[in-house]
Amino acid sequence: MTNLLINVDHIGTLRNAREETFPDPVHAAARCEQAGADGIVFHLREDRRHITERDVRILTETVNGKLDFELSTEEEVVSICCDVAPDLATLVPERREEVTTEGGLDVTANRQRLESVTHRLYDAGVDQVSFFVDPAPAQIEATAAAGANCIELHTGDFANASTEAAQRKEAEQLATAARTAHEADLRVHAGHGLNYKNFPLFQETVPQVAEVSIGFAVMARAILVGMDRAVRDMRTTIAGTEPRNPRS
Ligand code: PXP
């Protein structure tokens, strides 16, 4: 079955909004794992708007499953990632003014820097290095050429498509991208905007995905029904059985 990794950034956003010590992303991560998540994702941003270095250090110690550290190629964050050596490092683009990660990496334009960071991460003991990219053939080929052994396909356009026909078209494009990535020997991950409602179509059309990274939909549901139920509902969705209320 597809691995489910849960992103706990939004817990940090809520905590930081009140400059409080709670809710704690570390506690949230433990709850997610207890409810069946295969691992935890966080993004240490240059502006530290949600996850902090303290969170990174404790999560590295306490997460039992797979740990996915999302990062840009900013020097200080790369050093921290090398220091904690997560199971997976996912390189993402980052702009201060964005609300969330917008668009995939332009691997072709930034190949040299990405390649050098990738090799530093491997040298530091990170087993899997992934690039977050749009489902475009040139970016996928450049990802493999730069030395990544995984790729995370950006599912934002699929998630944001306004009609079912447009969504099916985006899903087909992701399926083609996943095939291209497999042919290039890349392990395929996916994420951004996946939720309880759109996941069945995604899974049906793009079956080659080893791992998904989901944050917002699970956290939004957790606020209303609790973390345990929200994670279990996503697990059920991935297993192909609809949860009771798959509205988002
Ligand atoms: N994958 C990457 C690389 C991301 O940047 C994000 C957003 O933080 C996600 C997955 C998860 O997206 P969402 O919160 O919409 O599930």
JSON list of C-alpha atoms and ligand atoms in Angstrom, two decimals, residues 5 7 9-10 41-43 45 50 68 70 90-93 100-103 131-133 152-155 159 190-195 212-219, ligand 1:
[
{"chain": "A", "resi": 5, "resn": "LEU", "atom": "CA", "xyz": [3.50, 10.56, 5.59]},
{"chain": "A", "resi": 7, "resn": "ASN", "atom": "CA", "xyz": [3.06, 16.92, 7.48]},
{"chain": "A", "resi": 9, "resn": "ASP", "atom": "CA", "xyz": [3.79, 22.17, 9.86]},
{"chain": "A", "resi": 10, "resn": "HIS", "atom": "CA", "xyz": [0.29, 23.50, 10.52]},
{"chain": "A", "resi": 41, "resn": "VAL", "atom": "CA", "xyz": [7.07, 15.43, 7.27]},
{"chain": "A", "resi": 42, "resn": "PHE", "atom": "CA", "xyz": [8.11, 18.94, 8.22]},
{"chain": "A", "resi": 43, "resn": "HIS", "atom": "CA", "xyz": [9.45, 21.92, 6.32]},
{"chain": "A", "resi": 45, "resn": "ARG", "atom": "CA", "xyz": [11.64, 27.34, 6.37]},
{"chain": "A", "resi": 50, "resn": "HIS", "atom": "CA", "xyz": [6.09, 27.04, 11.62]},
{"chain": "A", "resi": 68, "resn": "ASP", "atom": "CA", "xyz": [10.98, 13.56, 5.70]},
{"chain": "A", "resi": 70, "resn": "GLU", "atom": "CA", "xyz": [11.63, 19.43, 3.46]},
{"chain": "A", "resi": 90, "resn": "THR", "atom": "CA", "xyz": [12.92, 16.68, 0.00]},
{"chain": "A", "resi": 91, "resn": "LEU", "atom": "CA", "xyz": [14.24, 19.75, -1.77]},
{"chain": "A", "resi": 92, "resn": "VAL", "atom": "CA", "xyz": [11.53, 22.32, -2.44]},
{"chain": "A", "resi": 93, "resn": "PRO", "atom": "CA", "xyz": [11.44, 25.87, -3.81]},
{"chain": "A", "resi": 100, "resn": "THR", "atom": "CA", "xyz": [2.56, 27.55, 1.02]},
{"chain": "A", "resi": 101, "resn": "THR", "atom": "CA", "xyz": [5.00, 25.97, -1.45]},
{"chain": "A", "resi": 102, "resn": "GLU", "atom": "CA", "xyz": [3.94, 27.19, -4.88]},
{"chain": "A", "resi": 103, "resn": "GLY", "atom": "CA", "xyz": [5.06, 25.25, -7.92]},
{"chain": "A", "resi": 131, "resn": "PHE", "atom": "CA", "xyz": [13.08, 16.85, -5.59]},
{"chain": "A", "resi": 132, "resn": "PHE", "atom": "CA", "xyz": [9.59, 18.36, -5.52]},
{"chain": "A", "resi": 133, "resn": "VAL", "atom": "CA", "xyz": [8.75, 19.04, -9.16]},
{"chain": "A", "resi": 152, "resn": "GLU", "atom": "CA", "xyz": [7.89, 14.15, -5.35]},
{"chain": "A", "resi": 153, "resn": "LEU", "atom": "CA", "xyz": [5.35, 15.02, -8.01]},
{"chain": "A", "resi": 154, "resn": "HIS", "atom": "CA", "xyz": [3.51, 18.26, -7.30]},
{"chain": "A", "resi": 155, "resn": "THR", "atom": "CA", "xyz": [-0.19, 17.43, -7.24]},
{"chain": "A", "resi": 159, "resn": "ALA", "atom": "CA", "xyz": [-6.05, 19.22, -6.55]},
{"chain": "A", "resi": 190, "resn": "ALA", "atom": "CA", "xyz": [3.48, 12.82, -4.46]},
{"chain": "A", "resi": 191, "resn": "GLY", "atom": "CA", "xyz": [1.92, 15.64, -2.53]},
{"chain": "A", "resi": 192, "resn": "HIS", "atom": "CA", "xyz": [0.20, 18.98, -2.24]},
{"chain": "A", "resi": 193, "resn": "GLY", "atom": "CA", "xyz": [-3.53, 19.42, -1.94]},
{"chain": "A", "resi": 194, "resn": "LEU", "atom": "CA", "xyz": [-4.32, 15.70, -1.72]},
{"chain": "A", "resi": 195, "resn": "ASN", "atom": "CA", "xyz": [-7.40, 15.12, 0.40]},
{"chain": "A", "resi": 212, "resn": "VAL", "atom": "CA", "xyz": [2.23, 10.52, -0.33]},
{"chain": "A", "resi": 213, "resn": "SER", "atom": "CA", "xyz": [2.86, 13.56, 1.85]},
{"chain": "A", "resi": 214, "resn": "ILE", "atom": "CA", "xyz": [-0.34, 15.10, 3.19]},
{"chain": "A", "resi": 215, "resn": "GLY", "atom": "CA", "xyz": [-0.72, 17.98, 5.61]},
{"chain": "A", "resi": 216, "resn": "PHE", "atom": "CA", "xyz": [-3.57, 20.44, 5.32]},
{"chain": "A", "resi": 217, "resn": "ALA", "atom": "CA", "xyz": [-6.49, 18.06, 4.73]},
{"chain": "A", "resi": 218, "resn": "VAL", "atom": "CA", "xyz": [-5.59, 15.87, 7.70]},
{"chain": "A", "resi": 219, "resn": "MET", "atom": "CA", "xyz": [-4.91, 18.79, 10.06]},
{"chain": "B", "resi": 1, "resn": "PXP", "atom": "N1", "xyz": [4.66, 18.15, -0.30]},
{"chain": "B", "resi": 1, "resn": "PXP", "atom": "C1", "xyz": [5.33, 19.31, -0.29]},
{"chain": "B", "resi": 1, "resn": "PXP", "atom": "C2", "xyz": [6.67, 19.37, -0.94]},
{"chain": "B", "resi": 1, "resn": "PXP", "atom": "C3", "xyz": [4.80, 20.46, 0.33]},
{"chain": "B", "resi": 1, "resn": "PXP", "atom": "O1", "xyz": [5.50, 21.60, 0.33]},
{"chain": "B", "resi": 1, "resn": "PXP", "atom": "C4", "xyz": [3.54, 20.36, 0.95]},
{"chain": "B", "resi": 1, "resn": "PXP", "atom": "C5", "xyz": [2.95, 21.58, 1.61]},
{"chain": "B", "resi": 1, "resn": "PXP", "atom": "O2", "xyz": [3.58, 21.83, 2.80]},
{"chain": "B", "resi": 1, "resn": "PXP", "atom": "C6", "xyz": [2.89, 19.12, 0.94]},
{"chain": "B", "resi": 1, "resn": "PXP", "atom": "C7", "xyz": [3.46, 18.03, 0.29]},
{"chain": "B", "resi": 1, "resn": "PXP", "atom": "C8", "xyz": [1.59, 18.91, 1.64]},
{"chain": "B", "resi": 1, "resn": "PXP", "atom": "O3", "xyz": [0.59, 19.68, 1.05]},
{"chain": "B", "resi": 1, "resn": "PXP", "atom": "P1", "xyz": [-0.80, 19.78, 1.77]},
{"chain": "B", "resi": 1, "resn": "PXP", "atom": "O4", "xyz": [-0.57, 20.51, 3.07]},
{"chain": "B", "resi": 1, "resn": "PXP", "atom": "O5", "xyz": [-1.64, 20.56, 0.81]},
{"chain": "B", "resi": 1, "resn": "PXP", "atom": "O6", "xyz": [-1.30, 18.38, 1.99]}
]
